[in-house]
Coordinates of N, CA and C in Angstrom, one line a residue:
M1 N 1.0 -0.8 0.4 CA 0.0 0.3 -0.4 C 0.5 1.2 -0.2
Q2 N 0.8 2.1 -1.2 CA 1.6 4.1 -1.5 C 1.0 4.0 0.1
T3 N 2.1 4.8 1.0 CA 1.8 5.8 2.0 C 1.7 7.0 1.6
S4 N 1.8 8.8 1.6 CA 1.0 10.2 1.6 C 2.5 10.3 0.3
D5 N 3.1 10.0 1.4 CA 4.8 10.5 0.6 C 5.0 9.5 -0.5
D6 N 4.9 8.3 -0.3 CA 5.1 8.1 -1.7 C 4.4 8.3 -2.7
M7 N 2.9 8.9 -2.6 CA 2.5 9.4 -4.3 C 3.3 10.8 -4.7
M8 N 2.7 11.4 -3.4 CA 3.9 12.9 -3.3 C 5.1 12.6 -4.0
N9 N 5.7 11.7 -4.1 CA 7.2 11.7 -4.2 C 6.7 11.5 -6.1
K10 N 5.7 11.6 -6.6 CA 5.7 11.6 -8.3 C 5.7 12.2 -9.0
I11 N 5.0 13.8 -8.3 CA 5.3 14.8 -8.8 C 6.4 15.4 -9.6
A12 N 6.0 16.1 -10.4 CA 7.3 16.7 -11.4 C 8.6 17.3 -10.0
A13 N 9.6 16.9 -10.9 CA 10.8 17.6 -10.1 C 10.7 17.5 -8.1
P14 N 10.6 16.4 -8.2 CA 10.8 16.2 -6.9 C 11.4 16.6 -5.6
V15 N 11.2 16.5 -4.7 CA 13.1 16.7 -4.1 C 13.6 14.9 -3.9
K16 N 15.0 15.0 -4.3 CA 15.1 13.9 -4.7 C 16.7 13.0 -3.6
R17 N 16.6 14.0 -2.3 CA 17.7 13.8 -1.6 C 16.8 12.9 -0.3
S18 N 17.7 11.6 0.6 CA 17.6 10.6 1.2 C 16.4 11.6 2.3
S19 N 16.8 12.1 2.7 CA 16.5 13.0 3.9 C 15.8 14.2 3.0
L20 N 14.1 13.7 3.2 CA 13.0 14.7 2.4 C 12.9 15.7 3.6
A21 N 13.1 15.8 4.9 CA 12.5 16.7 5.3 C 13.5 17.9 5.8
E22 N 15.0 17.2 5.6 CA 16.2 18.3 5.8 C 16.0 19.0 4.8
E23 N 16.3 18.6 3.4 CA 15.8 18.8 1.7 C 15.0 20.3 2.0
V24 N 13.5 20.2 2.8 CA 12.4 20.9 2.9 C 12.8 21.5 3.3
A25 N 13.5 21.8 4.6 CA 13.6 22.3 5.7 C 14.8 23.6 5.6
G26 N 15.9 23.1 4.7 CA 16.9 23.7 3.6 C 16.6 24.8 2.9
R27 N 15.5 24.4 1.9 CA 15.1 25.1 0.6 C 14.3 26.3 1.4
L28 N 13.6 26.1 2.7 CA 13.0 27.0 3.0 C 13.4 28.1 3.9
Q29 N 14.5 27.0 4.8 CA 15.5 28.8 5.5 C 16.2 29.2 4.4
D30 N 16.6 28.6 2.9 CA 17.2 29.5 1.9 C 15.8 30.7 1.8
A31 N 14.4 30.3 2.0 CA 13.9 31.5 1.6 C 14.1 32.2 2.5
I32 N 13.6 31.6 3.9 CA 13.7 32.9 4.9 C 14.7 34.0 4.6
V33 N 16.3 33.5 4.6 CA 17.3 34.3 4.4 C 17.1 34.8 3.7
S34 N 16.6 34.5 2.2 CA 16.8 35.8 1.2 C 15.9 36.8 1.1
G35 N 14.4 36.6 2.4 CA 14.0 37.7 2.3 C 12.9 37.0 1.5
K36 N 12.7 36.0 1.0 CA 11.0 35.9 0.6 C 10.1 35.9 1.3
Y37 N 10.3 35.0 2.6 CA 9.7 35.4 4.1 C 9.8 36.2 4.6
V38 N 9.1 36.9 4.9 CA 10.2 38.1 6.3 C 9.4 37.4 7.7
V39 N 10.4 38.3 8.5 CA 9.5 37.9 9.8 C 7.8 38.6 9.8
E40 N 7.6 37.6 10.8 CA 6.6 37.7 11.6 C 5.3 37.3 10.1
Q41 N 5.7 37.3 8.6 CA 5.4 36.3 7.7 C 4.7 35.0 7.7
Q42 N 4.0 34.8 7.3 CA 3.5 33.6 7.8 C 3.7 32.5 6.5
L43 N 4.3 31.3 6.5 CA 3.9 30.6 6.1 C 3.3 29.6 4.7
P44 N 3.6 29.4 3.8 CA 2.4 28.6 3.5 C 1.4 27.3 4.3
T45 N 0.3 27.0 4.0 CA 0.0 26.0 4.6 C 0.6 24.5 4.5
E46 N 0.2 23.4 5.2 CA 0.8 22.5 5.1 C 0.8 21.7 3.5
P47 N -0.9 21.5 3.3 CA -0.9 21.0 1.8 C -0.4 21.9 0.9
E48 N -0.6 23.8 0.6 CA 0.9 24.0 -0.1 C 2.0 23.6 -0.2
L49 N 2.4 23.6 0.8 CA 3.6 22.8 1.1 C 4.5 22.1 0.0
M50 N 3.2 20.9 0.7 CA 3.5 19.3 0.1 C 3.0 19.1 -1.2
A51 N 2.5 20.2 -1.9 CA 2.1 20.2 -3.3 C 3.7 21.1 -3.6
Q52 N 4.3 21.8 -3.3 CA 5.0 23.0 -3.4 C 6.9 22.5 -3.9
Y53 N 6.5 21.3 -3.1 CA 7.9 20.2 -2.3 C 8.0 19.3 -3.0
G54 N 6.8 18.7 -3.2 CA 6.1 17.3 -3.9 C 6.3 16.0 -2.5
V55 N 6.3 16.3 -1.6 CA 5.9 15.3 -0.3 C 5.4 14.6 0.3
G56 N 5.2 14.3 1.3 CA 3.8 13.8 2.5 C 3.5 15.3 3.7
R57 N 2.9 15.0 3.8 CA 2.7 15.3 5.1 C 3.1 15.5 6.6
S58 N 4.2 14.2 6.6 CA 4.8 14.3 8.1 C 6.2 14.8 7.5
S59 N 7.0 14.7 6.3 CA 7.7 15.9 5.6 C 8.2 17.0 5.8
I60 N 6.9 17.6 5.7 CA 6.0 18.5 6.4 C 6.6 19.7 7.1
R61 N 6.5 17.9 8.2 CA 6.1 18.6 9.8 C 7.1 18.5 10.1
E62 N 8.1 17.8 9.5 CA 10.0 17.4 10.3 C 10.6 18.4 9.7
A63 N 10.3 19.5 8.9 CA 11.1 20.0 7.8 C 10.6 21.1 9.3
I64 N 9.9 21.3 9.0 CA 9.4 22.9 10.4 C 9.7 23.0 11.4
K65 N 9.7 20.9 11.8 CA 10.5 21.2 13.8 C 11.7 21.4 13.4
I66 N 12.5 21.4 12.0 CA 13.8 21.8 12.2 C 13.7 23.5 12.5
L67 N 13.1 24.0 11.6 CA 13.3 25.0 11.6 C 13.2 25.8 12.6
V68 N 11.3 25.1 13.2 CA 11.5 26.1 15.0 C 13.2 25.5 15.5
N69 N 13.5 24.0 15.7 CA 14.9 24.4 16.2 C 15.5 25.4 16.3
R70 N 16.4 25.5 14.7 CA 17.3 26.5 14.1 C 17.0 27.5 14.7
G71 N 15.7 27.7 15.0 CA 14.8 29.4 15.4 C 14.1 30.6 14.3
F72 N 14.1 30.0 13.3 CA 13.9 30.9 11.8 C 12.4 31.1 12.0
V73 N 11.7 30.1 12.6 CA 10.3 30.2 12.7 C 9.2 29.8 13.7
K74 N 7.9 29.8 14.2 CA 6.9 29.7 15.6 C 6.0 29.1 14.8
V75 N 5.7 27.9 16.0 CA 4.0 27.5 15.2 C 3.5 27.5 16.5
Q76 N 2.5 28.3 15.6 CA 1.7 29.2 16.6 C 0.1 27.9 16.6
Q77 N -0.7 27.1 16.9 CA -1.1 26.2 17.3 C -3.3 27.3 16.3
G78 N -3.3 26.6 15.4 CA -4.9 27.1 14.9 C -4.5 27.8 13.9
L79 N -3.0 29.0 13.8 CA -3.4 30.2 12.5 C -2.3 29.5 11.9
G80 N -0.9 28.6 12.8 CA -0.1 28.4 11.3 C 1.5 28.5 11.8
T81 N 2.0 28.4 10.7 CA 3.5 28.9 11.1 C 4.4 30.0 10.4
F82 N 5.0 31.1 11.5 CA 4.9 32.3 11.3 C 6.5 32.7 11.4
V83 N 7.7 32.6 10.6 CA 8.4 33.2 10.6 C 8.9 34.2 11.8
I84 N 10.0 34.0 12.5 CA 9.8 35.0 13.7 C 12.4 35.7 13.3
S85 N 12.6 35.0 12.6 CA 13.9 35.6 12.5 C 14.6 35.2 10.9
Q86 N 15.4 35.8 10.9 CA 16.2 35.6 9.5 C 18.0 35.2 9.4
T87 N 18.0 34.9 10.3 CA 19.2 33.8 10.7 C 19.0 33.1 11.5
G88 N 17.9 33.1 12.2 CA 18.5 31.6 13.0 C 19.0 31.9 14.7
S89 N 19.1 30.9 15.2 CA 19.6 30.6 16.0 C 21.4 30.5 15.8
G90 N 21.5 29.7 14.7 CA 23.2 29.4 13.9 C 22.7 27.6 13.6
E91 N 23.3 28.0 12.2 CA 23.3 26.2 12.1 C 24.6 25.5 11.8
P92 N 25.1 24.6 12.0 CA 25.9 24.4 12.8 C 26.8 24.5 10.9
L93 N 28.3 25.1 10.8 CA 28.8 25.2 9.2 C 28.6 23.9 8.4
A94 N 28.7 22.7 8.4 CA 29.1 21.2 9.1 C 27.5 20.9 8.1
Q95 N 27.0 21.0 9.3 CA 25.2 21.1 8.1 C 24.9 22.3 7.4
R96 N 25.5 22.9 7.3 CA 25.6 24.6 5.9 C 25.8 23.9 5.1
L97 N 27.0 23.5 4.6 CA 27.5 22.8 3.3 C 27.8 21.6 3.3
Q98 N 26.6 20.7 3.9 CA 26.7 19.0 3.2 C 25.2 20.3 2.8
R99 N 24.8 21.0 2.7 CA 23.2 21.0 1.6 C 23.7 22.7 0.8
A100 N 25.1 23.0 0.8 CA 25.1 23.4 0.0 C 26.1 23.3 -1.9
D101 N 24.9 24.2 -2.4 CA 25.3 23.7 -4.2 C 26.6 23.7 -4.5
F102 N 27.4 22.7 -5.9 CA 27.8 22.9 -6.2 C 28.5 24.2 -6.6
E103 N 28.1 25.0 -7.0 CA 28.6 26.2 -7.8 C 29.2 26.6 -5.9
D104 N 28.2 27.1 -4.7 CA 28.7 27.4 -4.1 C 30.0 27.0 -3.5
L105 N 29.6 25.8 -2.9 CA 30.7 25.3 -2.2 C 32.3 25.2 -2.7
N106 N 32.1 25.5 -4.4 CA 33.5 25.5 -5.5 C 34.1 27.0 -5.2
E107 N 32.9 28.0 -4.8 CA 33.6 29.5 -5.5 C 34.2 29.7 -3.8
V108 N 34.1 29.3 -3.1 CA 34.5 28.7 -2.5 C 36.2 28.1 -2.0
R109 N 35.8 27.4 -2.4 CA 37.1 26.3 -2.0 C 38.3 27.2 -3.5
L110 N 37.9 27.6 -4.0 CA 38.8 28.7 -5.1 C 39.1 29.3 -4.4
V111 N 38.8 30.3 -3.5 CA 39.4 31.6 -2.5 C 40.3 30.6 -1.8
L112 N 39.4 30.1 -0.7 CA 40.4 29.5 -0.1 C 42.0 29.2 -0.2
E113 N 42.0 28.4 -1.9 CA 42.9 27.9 -2.3 C 44.0 29.3 -2.4
V114 N 43.5 30.0 -2.7 CA 44.2 31.8 -2.8 C 44.1 32.1 -1.9
R115 N 44.2 32.2 -0.6 CA 44.7 32.5 0.4 C 45.3 31.5 0.7
I116 N 45.0 30.2 1.1 CA 46.7 29.5 1.5 C 47.8 29.4 1.2
A117 N 47.7 29.2 -0.4 CA 48.8 30.0 -0.7 C 49.9 30.8 -0.9
E118 N 49.2 31.7 0.0 CA 49.9 32.9 0.3 C 50.1 32.2 1.5
K119 N 49.8 32.5 2.5 CA 50.1 32.3 4.0 C 51.5 31.0 4.3
A120 N 51.0 29.7 3.4 CA 51.4 29.0 3.8 C 52.9 28.9 2.7
A121 N 53.3 30.2 1.5 CA 54.4 30.7 1.9 C 55.5 31.5 2.7
M122 N 55.1 32.0 3.8 CA 54.8 32.6 4.2 C 55.7 32.3 5.9
S123 N 54.8 31.2 6.1 CA 54.9 29.4 7.1 C 55.4 29.1 6.9
R124 N 56.0 28.0 5.9 CA 55.9 26.9 5.7 C 57.6 26.2 6.1
G125 N 57.3 24.9 6.7 CA 58.6 24.4 6.8 C 59.3 23.0 6.1
Q126 N 60.2 22.8 6.8 CA 60.8 22.2 5.6 C 59.8 20.8 5.5
K127 N 59.4 20.3 6.8 CA 58.8 18.5 6.4 C 57.2 18.8 5.2
D128 N 56.5 20.4 6.2 CA 55.2 21.3 4.4 C 55.5 20.3 3.3
I129 N 57.4 21.1 3.0 CA 57.5 21.9 1.2 C 57.9 19.4 1.1
E130 N 58.1 18.8 2.2 CA 57.8 17.2 1.8 C 57.3 16.2 1.9
K131 N 55.8 16.8 2.1 CA 54.5 16.5 1.3 C 53.9 16.8 0.5
M132 N 54.0 18.3 0.8 CA 53.9 18.9 -0.5 C 54.2 18.0 -2.3
K133 N 55.6 17.7 -2.2 CA 56.2 17.4 -2.5 C 55.5 16.3 -3.3
G134 N 55.3 15.8 -2.3 CA 54.8 13.7 -2.1 C 53.3 14.0 -3.1
F135 N 52.3 14.8 -2.8 CA 51.2 15.1 -2.8 C 51.3 15.4 -4.5
L136 N 51.8 15.9 -4.8 CA 51.8 16.9 -6.4 C 52.7 15.8 -6.6
K137 N 53.8 15.0 -6.6 CA 54.6 13.6 -7.8 C 53.4 13.1 -8.2
K138 N 52.2 12.5 -6.2 CA 51.2 11.6 -6.9 C 50.2 12.1 -7.5
R139 N 49.4 13.2 -7.7 CA 48.5 14.1 -8.7 C 49.6 14.0 -9.7
Y140 N 50.8 14.2 -10.3 CA 50.6 13.6 -11.6 C 50.7 12.2 -11.5
E141 N 51.4 12.0 -12.0 CA 52.0 10.2 -11.5 C 50.3 9.2 -11.4
Y142 N 48.8 10.1 -11.4 CA 47.8 9.0 -11.2 C 47.5 10.0 -12.4
A143 N 47.4 11.2 -12.5 CA 46.8 12.0 -14.3 C 48.1 11.5 -15.2
V144 N 48.4 11.3 -15.5 CA 49.6 10.0 -17.0 C 49.1 9.2 -16.7
S145 N 48.0 8.6 -16.2 CA 48.0 6.4 -16.0 C 46.3 6.5 -15.8
H146 N 45.9 7.7 -16.0 CA 44.3 7.7 -16.2 C 43.1 7.4 -14.8
Q147 N 44.2 7.8 -13.6 CA 43.3 7.1 -11.5 C 42.8 8.2 -11.9
L148 N 41.8 8.7 -12.8 CA 40.7 10.3 -11.9 C 40.6 10.5 -10.5
E149 N 39.5 9.2 -10.0 CA 39.8 9.6 -7.9 C 40.6 9.5 -7.5
A150 N 41.4 8.3 -8.1 CA 42.8 8.7 -7.3 C 43.7 10.0 -7.6
C151 N 43.7 10.8 -8.5 CA 44.2 11.8 -9.3 C 43.6 13.7 -8.7
I152 N 42.1 13.3 -8.4 CA 41.7 14.0 -7.6 C 42.0 14.7 -6.1
Q153 N 42.2 13.5 -5.3 CA 41.7 13.1 -4.4 C 43.8 13.4 -4.0
A154 N 44.6 13.3 -4.5 CA 46.2 13.4 -4.4 C 46.4 15.1 -5.0
D155 N 45.4 15.9 -5.4 CA 44.8 17.1 -5.8 C 43.9 17.6 -4.5
I156 N 43.1 17.5 -3.5 CA 42.9 17.8 -2.6 C 43.8 17.5 -1.6
D157 N 44.7 16.4 -1.4 CA 46.0 16.2 -0.4 C 46.8 17.3 -0.3
F158 N 47.4 17.5 -1.7 CA 48.1 19.0 -1.6 C 47.9 20.0 -1.2
H159 N 46.3 20.9 -1.8 CA 46.2 21.4 -1.3 C 46.0 21.5 -0.1
N160 N 45.4 20.1 0.8 CA 45.3 20.7 2.4 C 47.3 20.3 2.7
A161 N 47.9 20.5 2.5 CA 49.0 20.0 3.2 C 49.9 20.9 3.2
I162 N 49.0 22.5 2.0 CA 49.5 23.9 1.5 C 48.9 25.3 2.9
A163 N 47.6 23.8 2.9 CA 46.6 24.8 4.1 C 47.2 24.5 5.3
Q164 N 47.9 22.8 6.3 CA 48.9 22.7 7.5 C 50.0 23.7 6.9
A165 N 50.6 24.5 5.8 CA 51.7 24.7 5.9 C 51.8 26.7 6.2
G166 N 50.2 26.8 6.5 CA 49.3 27.8 6.4 C 49.7 28.2 7.9
K167 N 49.4 26.9 9.0 CA 48.8 27.1 10.2 C 48.5 27.7 10.7
N168 N 46.9 28.0 9.7 CA 45.8 28.2 10.8 C 44.9 26.4 10.1
E169 N 44.1 26.1 11.3 CA 43.5 25.0 11.6 C 42.1 25.2 11.0
I170 N 41.6 26.3 11.3 CA 40.6 27.2 10.6 C 40.6 26.6 9.2
M171 N 41.5 27.2 8.7 CA 41.3 27.0 7.5 C 41.2 25.8 6.9
V172 N 42.5 24.9 7.7 CA 42.3 23.5 7.2 C 41.7 22.6 7.6
E173 N 40.6 23.3 8.1 CA 39.5 22.1 8.2 C 38.7 22.6 7.6
L174 N 38.0 23.7 7.5 CA 37.4 24.4 5.9 C 37.7 23.8 4.7
Y175 N 38.8 24.3 4.7 CA 38.8 23.4 2.8 C 38.6 22.1 2.9
G176 N 39.2 21.2 4.3 CA 39.0 19.3 3.9 C 37.8 19.2 3.3
T177 N 37.5 20.2 4.3 CA 35.6 20.1 4.4 C 35.0 20.1 3.2
V178 N 35.4 21.0 2.6 CA 35.0 21.5 1.0 C 35.1 21.0 -0.2
A179 N 36.2 20.1 0.1 CA 36.7 19.5 -0.9 C 36.5 18.6 -1.4
Q180 N 36.3 17.6 0.4 CA 35.7 16.6 -0.1 C 34.2 16.4 -0.4
L181 N 33.5 17.3 0.1 CA 32.5 17.1 -0.1 C 32.3 17.4 -1.9
L182 N 33.0 17.8 -2.5 CA 32.6 18.7 -4.0 C 33.5 17.4 -5.0
M183 N 34.0 16.2 -3.5 CA 34.9 15.3 -4.7 C 34.2 14.5 -5.8
K184 N 32.4 14.0 -5.9 CA 32.3 12.9 -6.3 C 31.7 13.9 -7.2
S185 N 31.3 15.3 -7.4 CA 30.8 16.1 -8.1 C 32.2 16.4 -9.5
F186 N 33.1 15.8 -8.6 CA 34.6 16.7 -9.8 C 34.6 15.2 -10.4
V187 N 34.0 14.2 -10.0 CA 34.5 12.8 -11.0 C 33.5 13.0 -11.4
L188 N 32.5 13.2 -11.8 CA 31.7 13.6 -13.1 C 32.0 14.4 -14.0
R189 N 32.3 16.1 -12.9 CA 32.5 17.0 -13.5 C 33.7 17.3 -14.9
Y190 N 34.6 16.2 -14.4 CA 35.7 16.3 -15.1 C 35.8 15.5 -16.1
G191 N 35.2 13.8 -15.7 CA 35.2 12.5 -16.3 C 36.9 11.9 -17.0
N192 N 38.4 12.7 -17.2 CA 39.6 12.4 -17.5 C 40.4 13.3 -16.6
T193 N 41.5 12.9 -17.1 CA 42.7 13.7 -16.3 C 43.6 14.8 -17.4
Q194 N 42.4 14.9 -17.8 CA 42.7 15.7 -19.0 C 43.1 17.8 -18.0
T195 N 42.6 17.6 -17.7 CA 42.8 19.2 -17.5 C 43.9 18.4 -16.2
F196 N 44.1 17.8 -14.9 CA 44.9 18.1 -14.0 C 46.3 17.8 -14.8
I197 N 46.5 16.8 -16.2 CA 48.0 17.1 -16.9 C 48.4 18.5 -17.2
E198 N 47.0 19.4 -18.3 CA 47.3 20.5 -18.6 C 47.8 21.8 -17.0
T199 N 47.1 20.9 -16.1 CA 47.5 22.5 -14.9 C 48.4 21.7 -14.1
Q200 N 49.3 20.9 -14.4 CA 50.5 20.2 -13.5 C 51.6 21.4 -13.6
H201 N 52.1 22.0 -14.9 CA 53.0 23.3 -15.0 C 52.7 24.1 -14.0
L202 N 50.6 24.6 -13.1 CA 50.8 25.7 -12.4 C 51.0 25.2 -10.9
H203 N 50.6 23.9 -10.8 CA 51.2 23.4 -9.4 C 52.5 23.7 -9.2
D204 N 53.1 22.9 -10.0 CA 54.6 22.9 -10.2 C 55.1 24.6 -9.8
A205 N 54.4 25.6 -10.0 CA 54.7 26.2 -10.3 C 54.4 26.9 -8.9
L206 N 53.2 27.0 -7.9 CA 53.3 27.0 -7.0 C 53.9 26.6 -5.9
L207 N 54.2 25.4 -6.2 CA 54.8 24.7 -5.0 C 56.3 25.7 -4.6
Q208 N 57.1 25.4 -5.8 CA 58.1 27.0 -5.7 C 58.0 27.9 -5.8
S209 N 57.1 28.5 -5.7 CA 57.0 29.9 -5.5 C 56.9 30.0 -3.3
I210 N 55.9 28.9 -3.1 CA 56.1 28.5 -1.6 C 57.6 27.9 -1.1
I211 N 58.0 27.1 -1.5 CA 59.7 26.6 -1.1 C 60.3 28.4 -1.4
D212 N 60.2 28.9 -2.5 CA 60.7 30.2 -2.4 C 60.5 31.2 -1.2
K213 N 59.1 31.5 -0.2 CA 58.3 32.3 0.1 C 58.7 33.1 -0.2
D214 N 57.6 33.1 -1.3 CA 57.6 34.4 -1.7 C 56.3 34.5 -1.8
P215 N 54.9 34.9 -1.1 CA 53.6 35.1 -0.7 C 52.7 35.6 -2.4
K216 N 53.7 37.1 -2.6 CA 52.8 37.2 -4.2 C 52.8 36.3 -4.8
K217 N 53.8 35.4 -5.7 CA 54.2 35.0 -6.6 C 52.8 34.1 -6.0
A218 N 53.0 33.0 -4.9 CA 51.4 32.1 -4.1 C 50.4 32.2 -5.3
W219 N 50.1 33.9 -4.5 CA 49.1 34.2 -4.3 C 48.5 33.9 -6.1
S220 N 49.6 34.7 -6.8 CA 49.0 35.1 -8.4 C 49.3 33.5 -9.6
C221 N 50.1 32.1 -8.4 CA 50.1 31.2 -9.2 C 48.2 30.2 -9.3
A222 N 48.7 30.4 -7.5 CA 47.1 29.5 -6.7 C 45.7 30.2 -7.4
T223 N 45.9 31.7 -7.9 CA 44.8 32.2 -8.6 C 44.4 32.0 -10.0
K224 N 46.0 31.6 -10.4 CA 46.2 31.4 -12.0 C 45.1 29.5 -11.8
I225 N 45.4 28.9 -11.4 CA 45.1 27.4 -10.6 C 43.5 27.6 -10.6
A226 N 42.6 28.1 -10.1 CA 41.2 28.8 -9.8 C 40.6 29.6 -10.8
T227 N 41.6 29.8 -11.8 CA 41.1 30.8 -12.8 C 41.2 29.8 -14.2
Y228 N 41.5 29.3 -14.1 CA 42.1 27.7 -15.4 C 41.0 27.2 -16.3
S229 N 40.8 27.9 -17.9 CA 40.6 26.7 -17.9 C 40.4 27.0 -19.8
K230 N 40.0 25.7 -20.7 CA 41.0 25.4 -21.5 C 40.7 26.2 -22.1

């Protein structure tokens, strides 16, 4: 026997993630933060939200509970759900990153790569250099042998090593989290290792600028990598 969630999932463009309530909560939160729904405004009714997101009543109710816990809305029995804050009480960053789209995450990654390169050039030690050399060597070896996932991981490890050389633990954690969340998308978007082969010389130049303790050149090299296109 089909449940209400089963039937609603057949609506065009339904939510696809495993946690329907989390996805709906995220979309509603984005709408509140962007100003689509303002403070004191009532959210659409349950049936309206069910139709809008293509999910069942239980998913909508759970999504509202999530938003209540985050401090964005309050439920007034018999009246409806009302927005009480456009900033909420603070959603954990890791949770926010999990529901971010590819473009936003990738932009954060590229901005971080430029800054961590500059910091690494000012703070790196000999052990940091050896780490970076090792990962960059692996990056190239995996690229020329067409091992895409391993190549992407080596690339992430190389930039993680740069972040570690910058001695900023927050940047290390943030970069690592963002890059790993993008891993699957990278595999699908690149398709092969050609881009990694083409940009190896840029990464070599970046490493050399860090070895030379030249933050300006490191910034420049990292920017070229971040803006590289065929």
